JSON list of C-alpha atoms in Angstrom, two decimals:
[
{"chain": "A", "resi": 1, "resn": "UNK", "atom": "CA", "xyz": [5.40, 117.13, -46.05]},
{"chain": "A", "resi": 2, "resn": "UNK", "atom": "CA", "xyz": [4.78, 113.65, -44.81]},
{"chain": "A", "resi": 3, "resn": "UNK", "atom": "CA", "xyz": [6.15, 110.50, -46.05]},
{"chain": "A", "resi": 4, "resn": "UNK", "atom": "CA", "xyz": [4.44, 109.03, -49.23]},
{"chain": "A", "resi": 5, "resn": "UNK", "atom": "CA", "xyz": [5.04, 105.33, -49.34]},
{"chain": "A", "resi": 6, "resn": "UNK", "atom": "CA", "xyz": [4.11, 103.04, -52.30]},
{"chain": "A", "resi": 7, "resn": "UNK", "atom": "CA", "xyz": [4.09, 103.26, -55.67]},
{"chain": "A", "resi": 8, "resn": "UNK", "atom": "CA", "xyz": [6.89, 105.70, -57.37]},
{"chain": "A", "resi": 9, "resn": "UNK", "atom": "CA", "xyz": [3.49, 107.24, -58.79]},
{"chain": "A", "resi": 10, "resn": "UNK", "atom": "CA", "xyz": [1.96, 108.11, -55.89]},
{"chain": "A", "resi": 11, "resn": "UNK", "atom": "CA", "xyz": [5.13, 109.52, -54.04]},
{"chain": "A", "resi": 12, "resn": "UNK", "atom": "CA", "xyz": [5.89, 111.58, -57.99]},
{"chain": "A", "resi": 13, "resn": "UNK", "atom": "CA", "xyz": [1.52, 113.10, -57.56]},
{"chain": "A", "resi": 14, "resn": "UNK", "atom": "CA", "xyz": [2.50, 114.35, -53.76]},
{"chain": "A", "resi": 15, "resn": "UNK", "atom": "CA", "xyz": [5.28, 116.07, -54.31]},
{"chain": "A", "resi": 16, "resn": "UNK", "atom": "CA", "xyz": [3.81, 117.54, -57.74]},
{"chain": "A", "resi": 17, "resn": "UNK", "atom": "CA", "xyz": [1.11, 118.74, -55.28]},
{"chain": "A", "resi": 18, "resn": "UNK", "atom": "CA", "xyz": [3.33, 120.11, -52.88]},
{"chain": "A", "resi": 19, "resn": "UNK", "atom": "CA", "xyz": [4.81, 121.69, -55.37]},
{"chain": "A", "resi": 20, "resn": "UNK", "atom": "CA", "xyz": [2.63, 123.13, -58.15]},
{"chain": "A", "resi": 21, "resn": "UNK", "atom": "CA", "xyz": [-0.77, 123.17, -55.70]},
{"chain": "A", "resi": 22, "resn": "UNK", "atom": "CA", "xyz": [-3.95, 124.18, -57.41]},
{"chain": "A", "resi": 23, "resn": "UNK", "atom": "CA", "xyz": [-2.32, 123.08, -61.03]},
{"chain": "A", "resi": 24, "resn": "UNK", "atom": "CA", "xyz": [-2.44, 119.86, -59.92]},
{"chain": "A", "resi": 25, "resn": "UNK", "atom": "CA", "xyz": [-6.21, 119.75, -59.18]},
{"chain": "A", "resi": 26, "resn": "UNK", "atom": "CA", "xyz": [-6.94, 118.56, -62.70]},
{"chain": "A", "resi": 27, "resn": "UNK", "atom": "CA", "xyz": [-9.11, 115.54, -63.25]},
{"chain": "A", "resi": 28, "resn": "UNK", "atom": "CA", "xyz": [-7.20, 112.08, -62.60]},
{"chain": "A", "resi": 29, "resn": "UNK", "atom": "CA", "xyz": [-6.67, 110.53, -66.32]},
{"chain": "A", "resi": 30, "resn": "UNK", "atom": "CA", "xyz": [-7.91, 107.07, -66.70]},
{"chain": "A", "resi": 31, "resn": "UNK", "atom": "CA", "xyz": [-7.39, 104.85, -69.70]},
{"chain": "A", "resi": 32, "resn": "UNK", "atom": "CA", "xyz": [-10.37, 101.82, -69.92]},
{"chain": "A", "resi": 33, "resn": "UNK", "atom": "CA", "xyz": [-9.41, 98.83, -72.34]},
{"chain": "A", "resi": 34, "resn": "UNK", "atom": "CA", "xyz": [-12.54, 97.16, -72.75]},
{"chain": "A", "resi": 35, "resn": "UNK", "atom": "CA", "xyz": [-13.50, 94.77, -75.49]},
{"chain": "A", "resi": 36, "resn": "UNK", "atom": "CA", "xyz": [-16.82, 93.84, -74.49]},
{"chain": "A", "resi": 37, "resn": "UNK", "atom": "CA", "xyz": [-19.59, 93.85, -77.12]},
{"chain": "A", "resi": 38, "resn": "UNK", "atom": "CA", "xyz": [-21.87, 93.94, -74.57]},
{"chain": "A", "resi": 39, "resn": "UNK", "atom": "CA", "xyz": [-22.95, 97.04, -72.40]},
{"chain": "A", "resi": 40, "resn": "UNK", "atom": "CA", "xyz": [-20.35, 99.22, -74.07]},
{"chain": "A", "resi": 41, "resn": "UNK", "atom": "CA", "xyz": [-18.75, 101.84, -71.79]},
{"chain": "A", "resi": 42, "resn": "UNK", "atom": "CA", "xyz": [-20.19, 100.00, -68.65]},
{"chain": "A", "resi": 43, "resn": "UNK", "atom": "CA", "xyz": [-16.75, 100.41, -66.75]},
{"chain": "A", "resi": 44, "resn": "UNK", "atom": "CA", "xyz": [-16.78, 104.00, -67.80]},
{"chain": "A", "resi": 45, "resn": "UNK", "atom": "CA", "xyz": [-20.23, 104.38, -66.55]},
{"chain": "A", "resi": 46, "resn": "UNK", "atom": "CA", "xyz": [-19.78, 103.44, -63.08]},
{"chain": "A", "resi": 47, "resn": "UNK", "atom": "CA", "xyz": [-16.62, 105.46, -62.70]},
{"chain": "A", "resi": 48, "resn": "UNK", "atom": "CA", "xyz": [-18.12, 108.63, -64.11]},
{"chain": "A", "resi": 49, "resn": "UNK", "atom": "CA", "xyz": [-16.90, 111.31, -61.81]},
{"chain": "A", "resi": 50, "resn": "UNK", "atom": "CA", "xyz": [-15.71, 114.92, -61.99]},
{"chain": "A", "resi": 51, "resn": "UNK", "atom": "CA", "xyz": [-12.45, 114.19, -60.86]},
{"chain": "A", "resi": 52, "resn": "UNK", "atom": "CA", "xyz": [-11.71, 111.55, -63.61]},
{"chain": "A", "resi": 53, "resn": "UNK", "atom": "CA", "xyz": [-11.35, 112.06, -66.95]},
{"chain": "A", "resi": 54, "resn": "UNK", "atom": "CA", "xyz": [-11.76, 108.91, -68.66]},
{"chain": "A", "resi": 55, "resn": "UNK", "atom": "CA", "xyz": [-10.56, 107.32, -72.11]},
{"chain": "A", "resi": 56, "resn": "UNK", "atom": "CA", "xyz": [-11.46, 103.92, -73.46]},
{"chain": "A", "resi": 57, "resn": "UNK", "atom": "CA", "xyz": [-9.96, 101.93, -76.09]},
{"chain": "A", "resi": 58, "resn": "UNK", "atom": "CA", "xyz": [-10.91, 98.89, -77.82]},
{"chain": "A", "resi": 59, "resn": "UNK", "atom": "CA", "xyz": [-7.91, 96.86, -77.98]},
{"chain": "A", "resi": 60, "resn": "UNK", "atom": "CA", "xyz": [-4.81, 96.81, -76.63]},
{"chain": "A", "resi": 61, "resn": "UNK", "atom": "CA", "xyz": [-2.95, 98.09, -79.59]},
{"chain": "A", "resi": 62, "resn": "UNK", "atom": "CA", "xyz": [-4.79, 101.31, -79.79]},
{"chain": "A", "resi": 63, "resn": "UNK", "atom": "CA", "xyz": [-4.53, 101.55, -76.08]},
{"chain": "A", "resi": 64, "resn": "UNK", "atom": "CA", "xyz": [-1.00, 101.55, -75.98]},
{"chain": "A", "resi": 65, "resn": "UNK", "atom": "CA", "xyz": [-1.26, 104.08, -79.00]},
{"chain": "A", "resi": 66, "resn": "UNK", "atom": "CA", "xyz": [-3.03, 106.32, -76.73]},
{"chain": "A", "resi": 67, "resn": "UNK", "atom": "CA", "xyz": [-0.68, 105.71, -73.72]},
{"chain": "A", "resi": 68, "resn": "UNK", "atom": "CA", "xyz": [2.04, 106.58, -75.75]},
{"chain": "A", "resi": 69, "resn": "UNK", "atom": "CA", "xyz": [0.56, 110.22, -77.57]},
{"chain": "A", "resi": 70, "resn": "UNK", "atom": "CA", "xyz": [-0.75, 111.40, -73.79]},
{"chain": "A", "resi": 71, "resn": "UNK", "atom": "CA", "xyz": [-0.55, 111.02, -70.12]},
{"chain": "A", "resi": 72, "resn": "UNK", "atom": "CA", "xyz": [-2.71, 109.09, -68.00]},
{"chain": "A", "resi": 73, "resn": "UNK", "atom": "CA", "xyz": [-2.06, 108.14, -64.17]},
{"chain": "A", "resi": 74, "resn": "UNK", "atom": "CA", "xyz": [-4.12, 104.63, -64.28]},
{"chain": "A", "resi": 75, "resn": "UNK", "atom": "CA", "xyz": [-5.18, 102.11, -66.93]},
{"chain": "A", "resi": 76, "resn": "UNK", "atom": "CA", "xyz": [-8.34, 99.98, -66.09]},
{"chain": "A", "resi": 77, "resn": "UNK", "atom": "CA", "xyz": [-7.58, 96.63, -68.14]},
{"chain": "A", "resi": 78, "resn": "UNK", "atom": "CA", "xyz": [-11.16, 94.47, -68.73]},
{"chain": "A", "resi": 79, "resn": "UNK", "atom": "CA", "xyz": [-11.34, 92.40, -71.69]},
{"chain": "A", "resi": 80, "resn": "UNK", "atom": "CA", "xyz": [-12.56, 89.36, -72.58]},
{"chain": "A", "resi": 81, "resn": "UNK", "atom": "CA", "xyz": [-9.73, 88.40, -74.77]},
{"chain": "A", "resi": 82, "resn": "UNK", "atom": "CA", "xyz": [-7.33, 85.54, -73.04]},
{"chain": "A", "resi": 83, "resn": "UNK", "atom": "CA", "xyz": [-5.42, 86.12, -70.06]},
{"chain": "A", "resi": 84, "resn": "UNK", "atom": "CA", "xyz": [-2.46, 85.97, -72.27]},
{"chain": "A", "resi": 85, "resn": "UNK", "atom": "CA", "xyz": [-2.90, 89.13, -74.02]},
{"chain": "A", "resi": 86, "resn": "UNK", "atom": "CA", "xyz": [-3.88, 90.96, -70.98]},
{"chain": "A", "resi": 87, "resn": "UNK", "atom": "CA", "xyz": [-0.59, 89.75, -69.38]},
{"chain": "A", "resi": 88, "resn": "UNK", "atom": "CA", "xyz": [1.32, 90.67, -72.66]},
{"chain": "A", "resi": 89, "resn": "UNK", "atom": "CA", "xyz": [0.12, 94.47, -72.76]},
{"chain": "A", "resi": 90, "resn": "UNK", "atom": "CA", "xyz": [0.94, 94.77, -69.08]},
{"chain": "A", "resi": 91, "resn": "UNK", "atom": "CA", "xyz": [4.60, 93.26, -69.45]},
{"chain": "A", "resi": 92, "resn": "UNK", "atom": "CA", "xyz": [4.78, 95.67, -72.67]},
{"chain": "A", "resi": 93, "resn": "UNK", "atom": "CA", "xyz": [3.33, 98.67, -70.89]},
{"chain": "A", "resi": 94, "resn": "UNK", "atom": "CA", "xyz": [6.05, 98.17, -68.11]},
{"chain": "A", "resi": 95, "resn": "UNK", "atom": "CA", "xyz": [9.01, 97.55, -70.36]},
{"chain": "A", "resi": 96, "resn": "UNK", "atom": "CA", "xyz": [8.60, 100.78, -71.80]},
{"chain": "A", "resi": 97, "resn": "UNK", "atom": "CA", "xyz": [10.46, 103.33, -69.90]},
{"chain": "A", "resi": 98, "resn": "UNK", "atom": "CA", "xyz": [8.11, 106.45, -70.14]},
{"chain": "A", "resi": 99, "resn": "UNK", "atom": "CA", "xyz": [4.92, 104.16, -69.34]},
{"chain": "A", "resi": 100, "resn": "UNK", "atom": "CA", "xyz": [6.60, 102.42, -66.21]},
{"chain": "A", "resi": 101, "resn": "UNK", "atom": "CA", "xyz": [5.32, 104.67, -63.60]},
{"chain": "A", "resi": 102, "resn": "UNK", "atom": "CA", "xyz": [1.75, 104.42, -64.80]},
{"chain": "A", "resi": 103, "resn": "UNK", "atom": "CA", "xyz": [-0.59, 102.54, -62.01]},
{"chain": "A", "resi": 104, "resn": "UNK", "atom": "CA", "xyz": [-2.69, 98.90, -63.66]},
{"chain": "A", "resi": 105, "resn": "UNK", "atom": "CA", "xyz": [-5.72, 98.15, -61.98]},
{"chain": "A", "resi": 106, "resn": "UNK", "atom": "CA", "xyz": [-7.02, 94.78, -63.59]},
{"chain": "A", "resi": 107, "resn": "UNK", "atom": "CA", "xyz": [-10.81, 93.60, -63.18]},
{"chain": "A", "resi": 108, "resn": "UNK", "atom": "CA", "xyz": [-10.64, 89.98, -63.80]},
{"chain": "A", "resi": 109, "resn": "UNK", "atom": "CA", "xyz": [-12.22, 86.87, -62.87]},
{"chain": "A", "resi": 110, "resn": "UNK", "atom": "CA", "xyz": [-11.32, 85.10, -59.65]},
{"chain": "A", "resi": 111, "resn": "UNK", "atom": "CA", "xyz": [-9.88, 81.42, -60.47]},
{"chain": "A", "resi": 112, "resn": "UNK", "atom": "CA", "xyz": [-9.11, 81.26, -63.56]},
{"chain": "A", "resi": 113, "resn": "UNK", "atom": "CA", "xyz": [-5.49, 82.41, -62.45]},
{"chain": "A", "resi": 114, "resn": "UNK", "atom": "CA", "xyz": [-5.46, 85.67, -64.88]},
{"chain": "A", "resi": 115, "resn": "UNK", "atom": "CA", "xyz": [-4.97, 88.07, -61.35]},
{"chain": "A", "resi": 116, "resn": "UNK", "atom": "CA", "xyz": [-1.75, 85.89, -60.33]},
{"chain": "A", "resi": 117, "resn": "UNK", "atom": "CA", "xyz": [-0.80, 86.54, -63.98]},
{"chain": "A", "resi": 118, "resn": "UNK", "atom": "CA", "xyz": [-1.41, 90.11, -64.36]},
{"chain": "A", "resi": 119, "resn": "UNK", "atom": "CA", "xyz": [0.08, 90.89, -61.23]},
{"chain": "A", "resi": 120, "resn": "UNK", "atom": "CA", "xyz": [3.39, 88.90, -61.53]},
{"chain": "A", "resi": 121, "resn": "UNK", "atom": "CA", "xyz": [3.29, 90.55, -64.71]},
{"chain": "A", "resi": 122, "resn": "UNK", "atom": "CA", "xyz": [3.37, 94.23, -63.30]},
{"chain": "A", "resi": 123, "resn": "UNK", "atom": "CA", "xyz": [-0.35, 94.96, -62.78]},
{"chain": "A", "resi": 124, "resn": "UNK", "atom": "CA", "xyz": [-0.78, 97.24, -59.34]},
{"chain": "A", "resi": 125, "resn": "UNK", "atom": "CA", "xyz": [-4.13, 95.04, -58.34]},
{"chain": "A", "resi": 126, "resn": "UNK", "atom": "CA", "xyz": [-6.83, 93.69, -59.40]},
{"chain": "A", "resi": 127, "resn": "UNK", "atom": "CA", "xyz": [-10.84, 93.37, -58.92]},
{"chain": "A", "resi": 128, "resn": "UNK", "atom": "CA", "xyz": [-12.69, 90.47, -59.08]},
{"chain": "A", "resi": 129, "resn": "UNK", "atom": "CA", "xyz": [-14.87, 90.57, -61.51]},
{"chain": "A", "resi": 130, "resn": "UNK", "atom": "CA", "xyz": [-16.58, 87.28, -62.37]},
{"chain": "A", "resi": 131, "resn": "UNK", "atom": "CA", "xyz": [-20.02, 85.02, -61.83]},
{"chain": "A", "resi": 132, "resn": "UNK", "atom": "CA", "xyz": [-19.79, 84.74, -58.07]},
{"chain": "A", "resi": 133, "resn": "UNK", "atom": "CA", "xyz": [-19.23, 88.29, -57.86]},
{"chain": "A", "resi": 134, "resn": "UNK", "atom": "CA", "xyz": [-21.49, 89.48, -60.00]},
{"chain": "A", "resi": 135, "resn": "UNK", "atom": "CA", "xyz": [-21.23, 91.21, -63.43]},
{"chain": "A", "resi": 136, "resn": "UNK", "atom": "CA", "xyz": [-20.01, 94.16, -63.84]},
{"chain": "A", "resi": 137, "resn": "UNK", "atom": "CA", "xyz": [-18.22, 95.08, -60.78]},
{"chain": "A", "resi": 138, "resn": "UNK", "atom": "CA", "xyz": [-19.91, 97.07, -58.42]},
{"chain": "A", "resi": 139, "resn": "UNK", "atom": "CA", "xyz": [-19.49, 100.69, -59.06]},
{"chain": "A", "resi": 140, "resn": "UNK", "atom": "CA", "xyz": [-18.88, 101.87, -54.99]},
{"chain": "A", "resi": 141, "resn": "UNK", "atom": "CA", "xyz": [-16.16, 98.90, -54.88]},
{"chain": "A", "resi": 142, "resn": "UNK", "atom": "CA", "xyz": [-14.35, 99.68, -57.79]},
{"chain": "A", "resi": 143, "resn": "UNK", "atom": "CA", "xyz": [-14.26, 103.53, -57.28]},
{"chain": "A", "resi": 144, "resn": "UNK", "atom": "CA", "xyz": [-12.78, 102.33, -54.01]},
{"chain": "A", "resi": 145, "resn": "UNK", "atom": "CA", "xyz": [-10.44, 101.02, -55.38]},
{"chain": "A", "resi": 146, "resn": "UNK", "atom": "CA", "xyz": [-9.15, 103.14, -58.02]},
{"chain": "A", "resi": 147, "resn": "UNK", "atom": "CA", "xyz": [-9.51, 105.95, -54.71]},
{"chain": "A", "resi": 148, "resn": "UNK", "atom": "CA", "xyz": [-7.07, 103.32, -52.67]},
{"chain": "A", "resi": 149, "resn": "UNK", "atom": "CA", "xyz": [-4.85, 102.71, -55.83]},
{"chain": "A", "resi": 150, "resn": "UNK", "atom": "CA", "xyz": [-4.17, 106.47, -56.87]},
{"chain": "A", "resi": 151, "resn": "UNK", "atom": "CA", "xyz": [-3.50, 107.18, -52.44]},
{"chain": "A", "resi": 152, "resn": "UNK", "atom": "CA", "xyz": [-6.53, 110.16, -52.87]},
{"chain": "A", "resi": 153, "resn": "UNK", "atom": "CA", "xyz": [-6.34, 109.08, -48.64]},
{"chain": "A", "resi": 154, "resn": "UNK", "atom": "CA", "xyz": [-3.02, 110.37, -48.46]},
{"chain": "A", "resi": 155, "resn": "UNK", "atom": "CA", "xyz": [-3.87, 113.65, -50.81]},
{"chain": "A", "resi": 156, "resn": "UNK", "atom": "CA", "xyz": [-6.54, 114.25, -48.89]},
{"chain": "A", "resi": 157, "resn": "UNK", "atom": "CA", "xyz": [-4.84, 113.24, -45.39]},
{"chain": "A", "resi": 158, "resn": "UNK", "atom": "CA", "xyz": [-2.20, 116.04, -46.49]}
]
């Protein structure tokens, strides 16, 4: 097998694919925490795929909750509470030792400093998501990214 370089999550998928094969061609589990009132379920919209399974939560107390009863390789963080609490869940999320591994992808707005924050905090990356770019993110870019972010071009390269 190759070399898998990056993230301890990626590099912990290949192997599990080298390993276990077809078992491991079960749909990618994504947690959403989204507190928007409006457009609910927008973010889960535009990633609505076969090969994602998605779960959203509300708040960031019920989706650590959830990240704690099952497994999920990726948590999509895009609230409109302050930066702070965003920052706060991430720093929590990471601290804990069976959560460390999981990938962050943050959608925030560009300027306001909260993507510095998040990903000094632990966050993998982020998406701008904000006025000049247009609310909410496009779905081809952010799919992208969550492709880029989970290395699908190195399990499919393989």
């Amino acid at each position: 097998m190759p070399a898998v370089r990056g993230h301890p999550a990626r590099r912990f998928t290949a192997r599990c694919r080298e390993l276990f094969g077809d078992v491991m061609n079960q749909p990618t589990r994504i947690l959403i925490v989204a507190d928007r009132a409006e457009q609910p379920g927008a973010t889960q919209q535009a990633i609505a795929r076969e090969d994602f399974e998605i779960v959203e939560a509300p708040n960031f107390n019920e989706a650590y909750d959830r990240l704690l009863d099952s497994i999920f390789e990726l948590i999509v963080i895009e609230t409109t509470e302050p930066a702070r609490a965003s920052i706060e869940f991430i720093k929590r999320v990471r601290a804990t030792p069976q959560l460390a591994g999981i990938l962050i992808l943050i959608l925030a707005e560009w300027g306001t400093g909260a993507p510095t924050l998040a990903l000094s905090a632990g966050a993998d990356a982020y998406e701008p998501n904000g006025p000049n770019e247009g609310k909410p993110i496009s779905p081809i870019r952010l799919v992208t990214s969550i492709e880029r972010l989970l290395g699908r071009q190195v399990a499919a390269a393989n």
